[in-house]
Short mmCIF file of C-alpha atoms and ligand atoms in Angstrom, two decimals:
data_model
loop_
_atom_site.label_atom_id
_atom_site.label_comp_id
_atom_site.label_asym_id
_atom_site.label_seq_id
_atom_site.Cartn_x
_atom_site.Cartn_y
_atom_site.Cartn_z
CA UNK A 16 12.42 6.83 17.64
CA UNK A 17 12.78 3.54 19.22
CA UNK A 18 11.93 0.29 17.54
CA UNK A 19 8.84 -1.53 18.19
CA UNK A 20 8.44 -4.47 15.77
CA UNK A 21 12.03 -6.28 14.65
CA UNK A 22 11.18 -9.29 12.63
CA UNK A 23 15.10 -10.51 11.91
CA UNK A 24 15.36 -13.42 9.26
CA UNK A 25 11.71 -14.22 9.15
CA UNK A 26 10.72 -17.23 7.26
CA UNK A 27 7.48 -19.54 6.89
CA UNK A 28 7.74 -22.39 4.90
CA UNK A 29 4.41 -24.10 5.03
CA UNK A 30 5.93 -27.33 3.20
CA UNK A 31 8.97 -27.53 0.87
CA UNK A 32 7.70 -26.54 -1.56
CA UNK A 33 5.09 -23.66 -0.44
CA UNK A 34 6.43 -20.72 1.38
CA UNK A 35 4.77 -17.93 2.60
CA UNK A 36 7.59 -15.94 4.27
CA UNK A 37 11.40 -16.17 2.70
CA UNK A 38 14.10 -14.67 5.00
CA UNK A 39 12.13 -11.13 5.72
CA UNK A 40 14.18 -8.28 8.03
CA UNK A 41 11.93 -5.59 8.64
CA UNK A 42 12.03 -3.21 11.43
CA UNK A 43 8.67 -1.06 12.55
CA UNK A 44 9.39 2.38 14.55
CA UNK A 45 7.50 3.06 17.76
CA UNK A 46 3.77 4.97 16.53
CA UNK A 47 4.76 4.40 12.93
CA UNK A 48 2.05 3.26 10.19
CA UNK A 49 3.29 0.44 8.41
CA UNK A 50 1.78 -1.13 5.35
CA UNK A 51 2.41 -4.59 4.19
CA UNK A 52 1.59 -4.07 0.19
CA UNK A 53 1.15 -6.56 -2.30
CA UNK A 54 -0.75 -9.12 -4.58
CA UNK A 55 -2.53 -11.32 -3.19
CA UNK A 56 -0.80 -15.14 -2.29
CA UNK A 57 2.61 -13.01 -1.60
CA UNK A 58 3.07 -13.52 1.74
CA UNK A 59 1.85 -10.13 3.06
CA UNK A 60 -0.99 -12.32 6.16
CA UNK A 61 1.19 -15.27 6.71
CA UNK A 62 3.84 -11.84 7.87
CA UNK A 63 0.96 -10.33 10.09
CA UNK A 64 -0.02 -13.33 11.43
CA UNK A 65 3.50 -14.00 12.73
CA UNK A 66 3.81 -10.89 14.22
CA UNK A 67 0.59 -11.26 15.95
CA UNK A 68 1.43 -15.31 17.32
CA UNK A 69 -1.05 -17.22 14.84
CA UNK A 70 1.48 -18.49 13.38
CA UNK A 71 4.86 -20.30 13.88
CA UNK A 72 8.09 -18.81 11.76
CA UNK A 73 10.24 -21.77 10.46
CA UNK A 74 13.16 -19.89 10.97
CA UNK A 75 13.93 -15.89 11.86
CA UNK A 76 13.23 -14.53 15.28
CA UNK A 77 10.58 -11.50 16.32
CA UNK A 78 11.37 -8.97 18.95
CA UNK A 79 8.80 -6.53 20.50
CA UNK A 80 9.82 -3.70 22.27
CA UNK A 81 13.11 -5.59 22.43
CA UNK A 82 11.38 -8.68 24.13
CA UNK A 83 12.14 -11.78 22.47
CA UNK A 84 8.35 -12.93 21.73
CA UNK A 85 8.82 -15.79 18.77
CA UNK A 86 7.32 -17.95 20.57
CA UNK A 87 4.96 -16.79 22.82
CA UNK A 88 1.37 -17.52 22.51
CA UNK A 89 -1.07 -14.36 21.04
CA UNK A 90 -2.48 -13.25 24.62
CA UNK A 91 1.17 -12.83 25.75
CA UNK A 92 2.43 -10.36 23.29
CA UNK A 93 0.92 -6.65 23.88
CA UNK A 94 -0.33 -6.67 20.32
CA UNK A 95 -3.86 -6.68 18.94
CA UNK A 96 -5.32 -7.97 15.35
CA UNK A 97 -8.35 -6.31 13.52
CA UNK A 98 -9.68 -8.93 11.16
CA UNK A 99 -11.55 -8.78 7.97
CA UNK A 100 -14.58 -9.65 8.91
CA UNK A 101 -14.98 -7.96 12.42
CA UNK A 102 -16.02 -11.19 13.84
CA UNK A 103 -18.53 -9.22 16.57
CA UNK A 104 -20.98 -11.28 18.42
CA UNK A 105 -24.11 -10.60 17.45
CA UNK A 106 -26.38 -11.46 20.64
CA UNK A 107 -24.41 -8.89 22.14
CA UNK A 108 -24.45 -4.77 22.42
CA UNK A 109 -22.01 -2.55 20.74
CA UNK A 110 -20.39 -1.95 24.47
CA UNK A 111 -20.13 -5.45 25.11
CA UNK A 112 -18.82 -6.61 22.04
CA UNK A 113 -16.11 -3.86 22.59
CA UNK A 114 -15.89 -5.00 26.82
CA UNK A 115 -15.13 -8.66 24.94
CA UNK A 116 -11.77 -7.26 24.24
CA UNK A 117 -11.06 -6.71 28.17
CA UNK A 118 -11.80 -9.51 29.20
CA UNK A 119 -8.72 -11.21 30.08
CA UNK A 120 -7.48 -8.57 31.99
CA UNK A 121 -9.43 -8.27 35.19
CA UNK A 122 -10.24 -4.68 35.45
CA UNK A 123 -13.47 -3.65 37.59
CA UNK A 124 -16.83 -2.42 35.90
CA UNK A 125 -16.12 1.38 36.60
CA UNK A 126 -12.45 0.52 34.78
CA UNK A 127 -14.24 -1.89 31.90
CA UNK A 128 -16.79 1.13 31.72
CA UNK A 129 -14.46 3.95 30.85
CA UNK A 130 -12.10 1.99 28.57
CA UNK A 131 -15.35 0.93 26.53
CA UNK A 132 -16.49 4.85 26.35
CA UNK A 133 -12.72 5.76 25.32
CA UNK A 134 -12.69 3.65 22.66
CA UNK A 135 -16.31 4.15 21.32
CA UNK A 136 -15.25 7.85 21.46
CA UNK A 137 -12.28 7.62 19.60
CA UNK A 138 -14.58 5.46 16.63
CA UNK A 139 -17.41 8.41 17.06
CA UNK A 140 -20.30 5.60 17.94
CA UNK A 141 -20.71 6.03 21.71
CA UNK A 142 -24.07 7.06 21.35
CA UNK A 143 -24.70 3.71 19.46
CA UNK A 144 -23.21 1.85 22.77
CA UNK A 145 -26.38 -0.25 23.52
CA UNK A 146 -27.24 -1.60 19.88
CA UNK A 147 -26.46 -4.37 18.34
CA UNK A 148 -24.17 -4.83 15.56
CA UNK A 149 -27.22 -5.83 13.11
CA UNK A 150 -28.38 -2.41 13.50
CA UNK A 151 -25.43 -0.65 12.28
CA UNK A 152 -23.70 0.05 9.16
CA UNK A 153 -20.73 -1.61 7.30
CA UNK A 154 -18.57 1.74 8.30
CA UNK A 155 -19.89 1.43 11.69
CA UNK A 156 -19.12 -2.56 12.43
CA UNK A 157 -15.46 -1.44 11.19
CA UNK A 158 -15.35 1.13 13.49
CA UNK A 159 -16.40 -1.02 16.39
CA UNK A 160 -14.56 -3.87 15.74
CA UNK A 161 -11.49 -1.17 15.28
CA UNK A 162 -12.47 -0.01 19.18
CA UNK A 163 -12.62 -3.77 20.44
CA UNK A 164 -9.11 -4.02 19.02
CA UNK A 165 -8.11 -0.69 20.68
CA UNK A 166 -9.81 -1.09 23.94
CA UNK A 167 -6.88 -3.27 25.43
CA UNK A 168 -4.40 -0.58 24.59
CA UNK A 169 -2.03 -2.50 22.72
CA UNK A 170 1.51 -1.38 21.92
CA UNK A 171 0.59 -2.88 18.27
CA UNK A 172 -2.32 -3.06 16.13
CA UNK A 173 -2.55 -5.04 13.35
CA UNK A 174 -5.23 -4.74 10.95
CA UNK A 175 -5.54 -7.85 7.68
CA UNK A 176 -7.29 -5.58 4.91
CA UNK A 177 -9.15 -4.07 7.43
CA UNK A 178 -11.74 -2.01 4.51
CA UNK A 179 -11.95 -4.48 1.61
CA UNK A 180 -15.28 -5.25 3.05
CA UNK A 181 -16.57 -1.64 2.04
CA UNK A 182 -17.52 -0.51 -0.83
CA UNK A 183 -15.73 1.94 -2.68
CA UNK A 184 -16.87 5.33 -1.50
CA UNK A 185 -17.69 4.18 2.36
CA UNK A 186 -13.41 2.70 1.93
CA UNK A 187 -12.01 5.92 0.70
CA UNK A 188 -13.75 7.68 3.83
CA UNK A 189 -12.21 5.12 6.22
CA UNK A 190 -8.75 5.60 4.72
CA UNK A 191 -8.54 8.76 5.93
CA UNK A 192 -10.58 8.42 9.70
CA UNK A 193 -8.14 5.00 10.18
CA UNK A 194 -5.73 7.21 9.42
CA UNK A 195 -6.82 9.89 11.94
CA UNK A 196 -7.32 7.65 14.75
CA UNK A 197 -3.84 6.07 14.50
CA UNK A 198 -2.67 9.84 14.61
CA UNK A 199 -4.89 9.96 17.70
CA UNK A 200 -4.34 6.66 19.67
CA UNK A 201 -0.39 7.05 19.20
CA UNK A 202 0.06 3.32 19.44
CA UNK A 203 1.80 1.29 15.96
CA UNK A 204 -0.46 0.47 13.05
CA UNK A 205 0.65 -2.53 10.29
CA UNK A 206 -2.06 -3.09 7.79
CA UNK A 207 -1.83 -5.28 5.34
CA UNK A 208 -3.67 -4.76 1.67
CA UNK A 209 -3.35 -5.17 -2.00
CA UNK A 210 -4.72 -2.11 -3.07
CA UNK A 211 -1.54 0.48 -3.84
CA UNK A 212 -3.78 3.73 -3.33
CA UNK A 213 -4.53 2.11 0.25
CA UNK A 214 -1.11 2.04 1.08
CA UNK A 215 -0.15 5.46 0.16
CA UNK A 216 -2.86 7.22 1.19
CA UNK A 217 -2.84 5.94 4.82
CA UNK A 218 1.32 4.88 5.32
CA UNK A 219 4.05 6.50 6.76
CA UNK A 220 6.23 3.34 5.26
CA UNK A 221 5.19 0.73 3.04
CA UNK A 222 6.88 -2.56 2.78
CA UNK A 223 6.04 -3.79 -1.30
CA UNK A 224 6.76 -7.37 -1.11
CA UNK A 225 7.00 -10.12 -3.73
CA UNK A 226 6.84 -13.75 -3.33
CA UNK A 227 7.55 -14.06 0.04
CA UNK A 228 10.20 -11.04 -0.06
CA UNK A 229 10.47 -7.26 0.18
CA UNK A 230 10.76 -6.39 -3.04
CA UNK A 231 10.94 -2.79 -1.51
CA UNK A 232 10.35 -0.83 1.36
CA UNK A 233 10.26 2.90 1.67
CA UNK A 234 7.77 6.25 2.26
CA UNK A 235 4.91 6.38 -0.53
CA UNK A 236 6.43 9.63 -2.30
CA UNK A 237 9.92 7.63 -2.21
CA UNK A 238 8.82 4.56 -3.54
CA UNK A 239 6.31 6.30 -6.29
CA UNK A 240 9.12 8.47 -7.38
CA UNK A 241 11.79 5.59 -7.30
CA UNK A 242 10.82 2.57 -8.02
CA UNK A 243 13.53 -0.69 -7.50
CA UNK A 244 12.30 -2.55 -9.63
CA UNK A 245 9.12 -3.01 -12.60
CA UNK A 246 7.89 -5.03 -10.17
CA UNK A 247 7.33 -2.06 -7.70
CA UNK A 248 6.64 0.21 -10.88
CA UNK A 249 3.89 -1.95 -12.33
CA UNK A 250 2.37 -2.55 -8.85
CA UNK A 251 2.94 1.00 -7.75
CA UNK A 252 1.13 3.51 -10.02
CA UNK A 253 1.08 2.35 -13.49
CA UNK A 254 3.96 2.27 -15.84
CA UNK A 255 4.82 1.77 -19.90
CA UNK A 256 7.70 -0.17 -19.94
CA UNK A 257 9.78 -0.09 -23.39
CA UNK A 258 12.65 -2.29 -24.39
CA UNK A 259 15.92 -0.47 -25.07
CA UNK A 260 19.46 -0.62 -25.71
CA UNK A 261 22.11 2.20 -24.21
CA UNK A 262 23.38 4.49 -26.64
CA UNK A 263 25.42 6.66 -24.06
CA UNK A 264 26.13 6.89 -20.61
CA UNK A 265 28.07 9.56 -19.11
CA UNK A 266 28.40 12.37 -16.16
CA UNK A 267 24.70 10.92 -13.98
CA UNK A 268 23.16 10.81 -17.81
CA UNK A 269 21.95 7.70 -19.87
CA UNK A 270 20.73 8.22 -23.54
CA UNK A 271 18.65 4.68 -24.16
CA UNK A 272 16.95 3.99 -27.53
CA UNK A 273 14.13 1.72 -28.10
CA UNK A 274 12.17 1.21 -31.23
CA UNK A 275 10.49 4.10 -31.28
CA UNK A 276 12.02 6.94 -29.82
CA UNK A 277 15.63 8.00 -27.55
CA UNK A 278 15.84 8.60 -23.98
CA UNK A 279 17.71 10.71 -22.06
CA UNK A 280 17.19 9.60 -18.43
CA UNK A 281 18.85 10.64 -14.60
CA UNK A 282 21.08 7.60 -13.77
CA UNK A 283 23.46 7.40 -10.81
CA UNK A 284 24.92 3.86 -12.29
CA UNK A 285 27.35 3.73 -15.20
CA UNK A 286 26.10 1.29 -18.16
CA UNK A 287 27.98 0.38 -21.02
CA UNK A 288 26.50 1.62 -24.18
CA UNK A 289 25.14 -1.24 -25.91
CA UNK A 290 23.54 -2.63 -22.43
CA UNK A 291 19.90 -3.93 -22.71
CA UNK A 292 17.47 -2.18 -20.37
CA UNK A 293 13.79 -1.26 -20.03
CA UNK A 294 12.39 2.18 -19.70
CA UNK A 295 9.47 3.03 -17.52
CA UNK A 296 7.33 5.96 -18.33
CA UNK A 297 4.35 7.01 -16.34
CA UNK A 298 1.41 7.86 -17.98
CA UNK A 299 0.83 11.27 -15.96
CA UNK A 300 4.04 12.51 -16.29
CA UNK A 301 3.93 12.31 -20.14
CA UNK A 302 2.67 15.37 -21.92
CA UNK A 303 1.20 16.55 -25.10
CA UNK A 304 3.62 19.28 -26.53
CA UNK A 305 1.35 22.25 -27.89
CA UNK A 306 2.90 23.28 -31.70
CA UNK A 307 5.99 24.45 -32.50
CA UNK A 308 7.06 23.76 -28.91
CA UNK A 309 10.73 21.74 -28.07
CA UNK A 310 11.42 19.83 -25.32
CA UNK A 311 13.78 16.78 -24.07
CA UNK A 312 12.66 13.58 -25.05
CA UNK A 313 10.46 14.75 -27.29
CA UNK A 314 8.61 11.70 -28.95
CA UNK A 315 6.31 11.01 -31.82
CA UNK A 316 3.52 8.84 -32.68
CA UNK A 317 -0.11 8.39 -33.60
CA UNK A 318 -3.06 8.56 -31.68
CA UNK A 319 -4.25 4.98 -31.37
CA UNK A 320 -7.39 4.98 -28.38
CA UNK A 321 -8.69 8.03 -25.70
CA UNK A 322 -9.80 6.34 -22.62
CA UNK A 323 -12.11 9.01 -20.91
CA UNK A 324 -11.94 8.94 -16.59
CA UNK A 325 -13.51 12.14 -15.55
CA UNK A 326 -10.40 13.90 -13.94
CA UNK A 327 -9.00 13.51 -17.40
CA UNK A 328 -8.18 11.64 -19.95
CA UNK A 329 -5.65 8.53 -20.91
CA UNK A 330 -4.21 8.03 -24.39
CA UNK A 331 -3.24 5.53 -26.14
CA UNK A 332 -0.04 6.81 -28.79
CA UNK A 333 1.38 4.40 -31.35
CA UNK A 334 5.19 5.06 -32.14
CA UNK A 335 7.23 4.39 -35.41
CA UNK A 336 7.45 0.66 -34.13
CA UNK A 337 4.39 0.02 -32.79
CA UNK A 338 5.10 0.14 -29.34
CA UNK A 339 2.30 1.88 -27.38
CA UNK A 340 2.98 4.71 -25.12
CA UNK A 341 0.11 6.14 -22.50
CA UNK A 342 -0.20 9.50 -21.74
CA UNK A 343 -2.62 11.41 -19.72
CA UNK A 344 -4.00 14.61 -20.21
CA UNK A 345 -5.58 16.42 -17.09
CA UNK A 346 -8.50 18.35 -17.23
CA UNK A 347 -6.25 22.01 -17.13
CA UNK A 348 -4.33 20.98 -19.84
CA UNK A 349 -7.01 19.36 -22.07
CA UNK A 350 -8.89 22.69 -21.68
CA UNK A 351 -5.69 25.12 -23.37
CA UNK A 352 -5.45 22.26 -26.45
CA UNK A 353 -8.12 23.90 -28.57
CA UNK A 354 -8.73 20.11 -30.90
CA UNK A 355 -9.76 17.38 -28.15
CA UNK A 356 -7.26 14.21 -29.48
CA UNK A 357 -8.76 12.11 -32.62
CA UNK A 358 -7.97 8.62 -33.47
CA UNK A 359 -5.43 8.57 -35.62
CA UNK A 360 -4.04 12.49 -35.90
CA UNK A 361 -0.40 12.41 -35.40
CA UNK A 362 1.03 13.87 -32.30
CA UNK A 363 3.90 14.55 -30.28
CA UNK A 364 4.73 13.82 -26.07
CA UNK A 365 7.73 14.52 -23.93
CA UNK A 366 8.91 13.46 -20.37
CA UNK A 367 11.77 15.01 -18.67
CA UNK A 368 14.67 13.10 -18.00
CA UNK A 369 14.31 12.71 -14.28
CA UNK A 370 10.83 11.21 -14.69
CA UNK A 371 12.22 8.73 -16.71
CA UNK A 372 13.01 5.59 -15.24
CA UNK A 373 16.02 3.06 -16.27
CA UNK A 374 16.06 -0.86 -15.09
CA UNK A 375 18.75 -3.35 -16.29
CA UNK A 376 17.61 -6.20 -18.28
CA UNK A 377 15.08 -6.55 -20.58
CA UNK A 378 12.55 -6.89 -17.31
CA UNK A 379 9.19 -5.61 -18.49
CA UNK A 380 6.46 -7.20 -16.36
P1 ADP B 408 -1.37 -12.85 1.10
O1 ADP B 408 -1.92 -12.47 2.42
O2 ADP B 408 -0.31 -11.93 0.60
O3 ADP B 408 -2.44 -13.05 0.06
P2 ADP B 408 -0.68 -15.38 2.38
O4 ADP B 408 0.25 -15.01 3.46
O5 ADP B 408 -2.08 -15.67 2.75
O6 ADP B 408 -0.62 -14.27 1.22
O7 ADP B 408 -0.10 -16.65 1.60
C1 ADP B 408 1.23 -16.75 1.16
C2 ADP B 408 1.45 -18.14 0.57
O8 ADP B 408 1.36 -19.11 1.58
C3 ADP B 408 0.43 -18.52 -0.49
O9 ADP B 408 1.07 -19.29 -1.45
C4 ADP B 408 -0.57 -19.34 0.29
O10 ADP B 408 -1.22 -20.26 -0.54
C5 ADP B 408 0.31 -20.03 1.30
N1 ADP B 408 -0.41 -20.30 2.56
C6 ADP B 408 -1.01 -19.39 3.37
N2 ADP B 408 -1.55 -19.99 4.45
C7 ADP B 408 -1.29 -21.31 4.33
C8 ADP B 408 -1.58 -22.45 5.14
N3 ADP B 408 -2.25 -22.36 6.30
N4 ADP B 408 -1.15 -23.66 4.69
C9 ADP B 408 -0.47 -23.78 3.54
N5 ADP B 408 -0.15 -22.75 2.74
C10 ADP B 408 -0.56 -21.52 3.12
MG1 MG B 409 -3.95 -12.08 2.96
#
């Protein structure tokens, strides 16, 4: 795959002391879906606007399709920007809001005319060509503002948290069409959002960043699975992280014990024993040992709070030093435990060493 997007070096510093951007390298694959991920105020529009010439870097340079384009203007880069809040005229039809998008290009009405029924097509709302925006849905204004940005056929579209406009059901729908009509168009998505179930859900990569950095860039299993940082582990999923010291360390295996309970963990670094770290756990990769039953990192505790969520249920457990370990219990597995968990019956968990994650320091979030 060739490259589309190179951003080399990218920075923004609005003033001194404010900086949006801070010396970001990222490079986007031709038809790829990117994902710019993060909290909010970390940098992730300031990025897209660059990209899409809105806004000036203060340093860095951005290449598209190997075209030096840091400084041309927004109508001279073959890249297209879906924003938040549609922005469609509202005097105008559904076709003509989507013709808008043509306009600078000087094709004939025949030309204008099958572009516009392409792109309604591709959205599903051709047959709503001669409304007007009012008359439609939130979905549907998405999808036409998505075909206004299409219609022009850009090498790049870039979409600024195109769905947080939605509620939550109409949202999880267009996750998955958005995600269907980039397989469908072909052309480069990078989306930008805060919410992590976004991101993986709809990415081929996402690129985590923090504070005007990449904190970490990767595919969704990848960076799920592994982590950097807490930073990526907190924001990514949701983590218990435990202070520890290293009791051992040898042959890809670290033994770490913290207040309440040891931890063998996978390691591919070599840490002196006596090192402080912090241990990450997720909660759905914890389980309830049934009695009598052994397993690696076996730990024990008290049950402290059961926090019910339909597909199953999170729990609270207390250990020896009052450090508080969450564990979930799916619906399958809550079914063959005979007692549903009380407050305050002892109880025992487990994880298996490679679910266990290791970070230097003592760096809980
Ligand atoms: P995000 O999209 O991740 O929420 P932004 O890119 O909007 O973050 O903002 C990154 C940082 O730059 C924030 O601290 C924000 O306040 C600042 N910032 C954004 N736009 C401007 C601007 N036009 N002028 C000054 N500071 C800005
Ligand atoms: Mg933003």
């Amino acid at each position: 795959m060739a490259a589309i997007i190179e951003l080399e070096n990218i920075s923004k510093h609005y003033s001194p002391t404010i900086i949006g951007v801070d010396d970001v390298s990222v490079t986007v694959e031709d038809g790829e879906f990117v994902t710019l991920l993060g909290p909010s105020g970390c940098g992730k529009s300031t990025l897209l606007r660059m990209i899409g010439g809105f806004e000036e870097p203060t340093g860095g340079a951005i290449r598209l399709a190997g075209k030096d384009v840091t400084w041309d203007p927004p109508y001279k880069r073959e890249v297209n920007m879906v924003f938040q809040d549609y922005a469609l005229f509202p005097h105008m039809t559904v076709g003509q809001n989507v013709a808008y998008g043509l306009k600078t290009l000087k094709l004939n009405r025949a030309e204008v005319a099958d572009r516009v029924k392409d792109a309604l097509s591709l959205v599903g709302l051709y047959d709503k060509v001669d409304q007007r925006p009012q008359q439609l849905s939130g979905g549907q204004r998405q999808r036409i503002a998505l075909a206004r940005a299409i219609v022009r056929r850009p090498k790049v579209l870039l979409l600024d948290e195109p769905l947080s406009a939605l509620d939550a059901k109409l949202r999880e729908q267009m996750q998955i069409e958005l995600k269907h009509l980039h397989e469908k168009v072909g052309i480069t998505f990078i989306m930008v959002t805060h919410d992590q179930t976004e991101a993986l859900v709809m990415s081929d990569r996402v690129v985590v960043m923090e504070r005007g950095k990449i904190a970490q860039q990767g595919k969704p299993q990848d960076l799920y699975d592994h982590p950097a940082s807490p930073y990526v582990a907190n924001f990514i999923g949701t983590t218990t992280f435990l202070p520890g010291k290293v009791s051992k360390c040898t042959g890809g295996k670290v033994t770490v014990a913290t207040g309440g309970a040891m931890f063998e963990a996978e390691t591919d670094h070599s840490y002196s024993p006596g090192k402080v770290v912090t241990v990450g756990l997720r909660p759905e990769k914890v389980r309830f040992l049934a009695e009598g039953e052994t397993a690696a990192n076996t730990i024990t505790g008290k049950i402290a709070e059961v926090i019910y969520y339909g597909l199953g249920l999170r729990i609270a457990v207390t250990l020896s030093d009052g450090a508080t370990v969450y564990a979930d219990m799916l619906l399958p597995d809550r079914l063959s435990h005979s007692k549903l968990p009380e407050i305050g019956t002892p109880t025992r968990i487990a994880i298996e060493p490679h679910n266990v994650f290791v970070f230097e320091g003592n760096v809980a979030p």
